[in-house]
Amino acid sequence: VYSSLNQLTCIWTSKSAGSDFEVDHLIPFSIWKNNDLWNLLPASRTANNQKRDKIPSIQRLEKSKTLIFEYWELLKTQYPKRFEQEFRIALLGEQIVKDWKEAGFEKIKESCQYLVNIRGFELWK
């Protein structure tokens, strides 16, 4: 995904974020007070400002799925205990799953749909 801070790839545009990157909360902090590693992903300043406090659409999540999985793998390698604990508590619960990334991603999609359809937060397409 990257070898230095100048080679980060924006989670939302799949383009190099360069040195102009920011850390985006996949599910906005203003809505879900969560700084878990799985929820913190690199984004270009432009994409992050466009997204702000909006909830990513299912289509946007699916488009970014490969990069999300790559960053999750990297974070899990760098911070295994913390990442696994946060991921399990927030996304998997006690369920035993074959593919942790797919199961977590499905939970995020469900949460995003709930936040938009039930809670009325703004969708980011």
GROMACS .gro file of C-alpha atoms in nm:
model
  125
    1VAL     CA    1   0.000   0.000   0.000
    2TYR     CA    2   0.286   0.234   0.078
    3SER     CA    3   0.651   0.236   0.164
    4SER     CA    4   0.676   0.592   0.293
    5LEU     CA    5   0.446   0.875   0.390
    6ASN     CA    6   0.489   1.026   0.043
    7GLN     CA    7   0.344   0.715  -0.119
    8LEU     CA    8   0.018   0.675   0.071
    9THR     CA    9  -0.282   0.593  -0.143
   10CYS     CA   10  -0.607   0.776  -0.074
   11ILE     CA   11  -0.869   0.531   0.041
   12TRP     CA   12  -1.143   0.714  -0.150
   13THR     CA   13  -0.976   0.810  -0.480
   14SER     CA   14  -0.713   0.531  -0.512
   15LYS     CA   15  -0.466   0.804  -0.608
   16SER     CA   16  -0.146   0.896  -0.432
   17ALA     CA   17  -0.224   1.114  -0.133
   18GLY     CA   18   0.135   1.238  -0.135
   19SER     CA   19   0.244   1.443   0.161
   20ASP     CA   20  -0.098   1.609   0.153
   21PHE     CA   21  -0.273   1.319   0.326
   22GLU     CA   22  -0.497   1.322   0.629
   23VAL     CA   23  -0.626   1.044   0.849
   24ASP     CA   24  -0.993   0.989   0.775
   25HIS     CA   25  -1.238   0.816   1.004
   26LEU     CA   26  -1.415   0.562   0.786
   27ILE     CA   27  -1.721   0.616   1.004
   28PRO     CA   28  -1.694   0.981   1.110
   29PHE     CA   29  -1.575   1.050   1.464
   30SER     CA   30  -1.851   1.308   1.510
   31ILE     CA   31  -2.107   1.030   1.464
   32TRP     CA   32  -1.930   0.732   1.621
   33LYS     CA   33  -1.660   0.834   1.871
   34ASN     CA   34  -1.420   0.566   1.752
   35ASN     CA   35  -1.044   0.593   1.701
   36ASP     CA   36  -0.987   0.221   1.646
   37LEU     CA   37  -0.713   0.144   1.397
   38TRP     CA   38  -0.953  -0.021   1.149
   39ASN     CA   39  -1.152   0.307   1.136
   40LEU     CA   40  -0.848   0.529   1.062
   41LEU     CA   41  -0.745   0.534   0.698
   42PRO     CA   42  -0.539   0.769   0.478
   43ALA     CA   43  -0.722   1.009   0.251
   44SER     CA   44  -0.620   1.303   0.042
   45ARG     CA   45  -0.703   1.635   0.203
   46THR     CA   46  -0.952   1.704  -0.078
   47ALA     CA   47  -1.139   1.373  -0.037
   48ASN     CA   48  -1.140   1.401   0.340
   49ASN     CA   49  -1.284   1.754   0.322
   50GLN     CA   50  -1.552   1.640   0.075
   51LYS     CA   51  -1.651   1.352   0.300
   52ARG     CA   52  -1.635   1.539   0.632
   53ASP     CA   53  -1.912   1.406   0.858
   54LYS     CA   54  -2.094   1.211   0.590
   55ILE     CA   55  -2.147   0.835   0.582
   56PRO     CA   56  -1.989   0.656   0.284
   57SER     CA   57  -2.237   0.490   0.050
   58ILE     CA   58  -2.227   0.115  -0.005
   59GLN     CA   59  -2.106   0.180  -0.361
   60ARG     CA   60  -1.820   0.399  -0.236
   61LEU     CA   61  -1.724   0.139   0.024
   62GLU     CA   62  -1.726  -0.138  -0.236
   63LYS     CA   63  -1.511   0.072  -0.467
   64SER     CA   64  -1.256   0.117  -0.185
   65LYS     CA   65  -1.279  -0.238  -0.049
   66THR     CA   66  -0.946  -0.365  -0.184
   67LEU     CA   67  -0.754  -0.070  -0.039
   68ILE     CA   68  -0.938  -0.093   0.292
   69PHE     CA   69  -0.840  -0.460   0.317
   70GLU     CA   70  -0.477  -0.379   0.231
   71TYR     CA   71  -0.458  -0.112   0.501
   72TRP     CA   72  -0.624  -0.344   0.753
   73GLU     CA   73  -0.364  -0.612   0.677
   74LEU     CA   74  -0.085  -0.358   0.720
   75LEU     CA   75  -0.227  -0.231   1.049
   76LYS     CA   76  -0.278  -0.586   1.174
   77THR     CA   77   0.086  -0.664   1.094
   78GLN     CA   78   0.217  -0.347   1.262
   79TYR     CA   79  -0.008  -0.356   1.570
   80PRO     CA   80  -0.144  -0.713   1.592
   81LYS     CA   81  -0.284  -0.722   1.946
   82ARG     CA   82  -0.441  -0.377   1.937
   83PHE     CA   83  -0.585  -0.416   1.587
   84GLU     CA   84  -0.730  -0.761   1.650
   85GLN     CA   85  -0.885  -0.659   1.982
   86GLU     CA   86  -1.041  -0.339   1.844
   87PHE     CA   87  -1.165  -0.515   1.531
   88ARG     CA   88  -1.320  -0.800   1.728
   89ILE     CA   89  -1.490  -0.575   1.983
   90ALA     CA   90  -1.629  -0.321   1.735
   91LEU     CA   91  -1.706  -0.539   1.433
   92LEU     CA   92  -1.707  -0.911   1.502
   93GLY     CA   93  -1.827  -0.956   1.857
   94GLU     CA   94  -1.811  -1.317   1.970
   95GLN     CA   95  -1.886  -1.469   1.632
   96ILE     CA   96  -1.634  -1.710   1.484
   97VAL     CA   97  -1.567  -1.618   1.122
   98LYS     CA   98  -1.369  -1.772   0.841
   99ASP     CA   99  -1.281  -1.442   0.673
  100TRP     CA  100  -1.241  -1.162   0.929
  101LYS     CA  101  -1.202  -0.889   0.665
  102GLU     CA  102  -1.524  -0.979   0.481
  103ALA     CA  103  -1.718  -1.015   0.806
  104GLY     CA  104  -1.592  -0.679   0.934
  105PHE     CA  105  -1.663  -0.510   0.602
  106GLU     CA  106  -2.020  -0.643   0.603
  107LYS     CA  107  -2.067  -0.504   0.956
  108ILE     CA  108  -1.942  -0.163   0.840
  109LYS     CA  109  -2.186  -0.165   0.547
  110GLU     CA  110  -2.472  -0.256   0.782
  111SER     CA  111  -2.370   0.021   1.022
  112CYS     CA  112  -2.352   0.276   0.741
  113GLN     CA  113  -2.696   0.179   0.612
  114TYR     CA  114  -2.837   0.207   0.965
  115LEU     CA  115  -2.677   0.549   1.019
  116VAL     CA  116  -2.825   0.684   0.694
  117ASN     CA  117  -3.162   0.506   0.676
  118ILE     CA  118  -3.260   0.500   1.043
  119ARG     CA  119  -3.059   0.774   1.211
  120GLY     CA  120  -3.080   1.018   0.917
  121PHE     CA  121  -2.714   1.106   0.873
  122GLU     CA  122  -2.602   1.244   0.537
  123LEU     CA  123  -2.487   0.997   0.273
  124TRP     CA  124  -2.161   1.053   0.087
  125LYS     CA  125  -2.178   0.922  -0.267
   0.00000   0.00000   0.00000
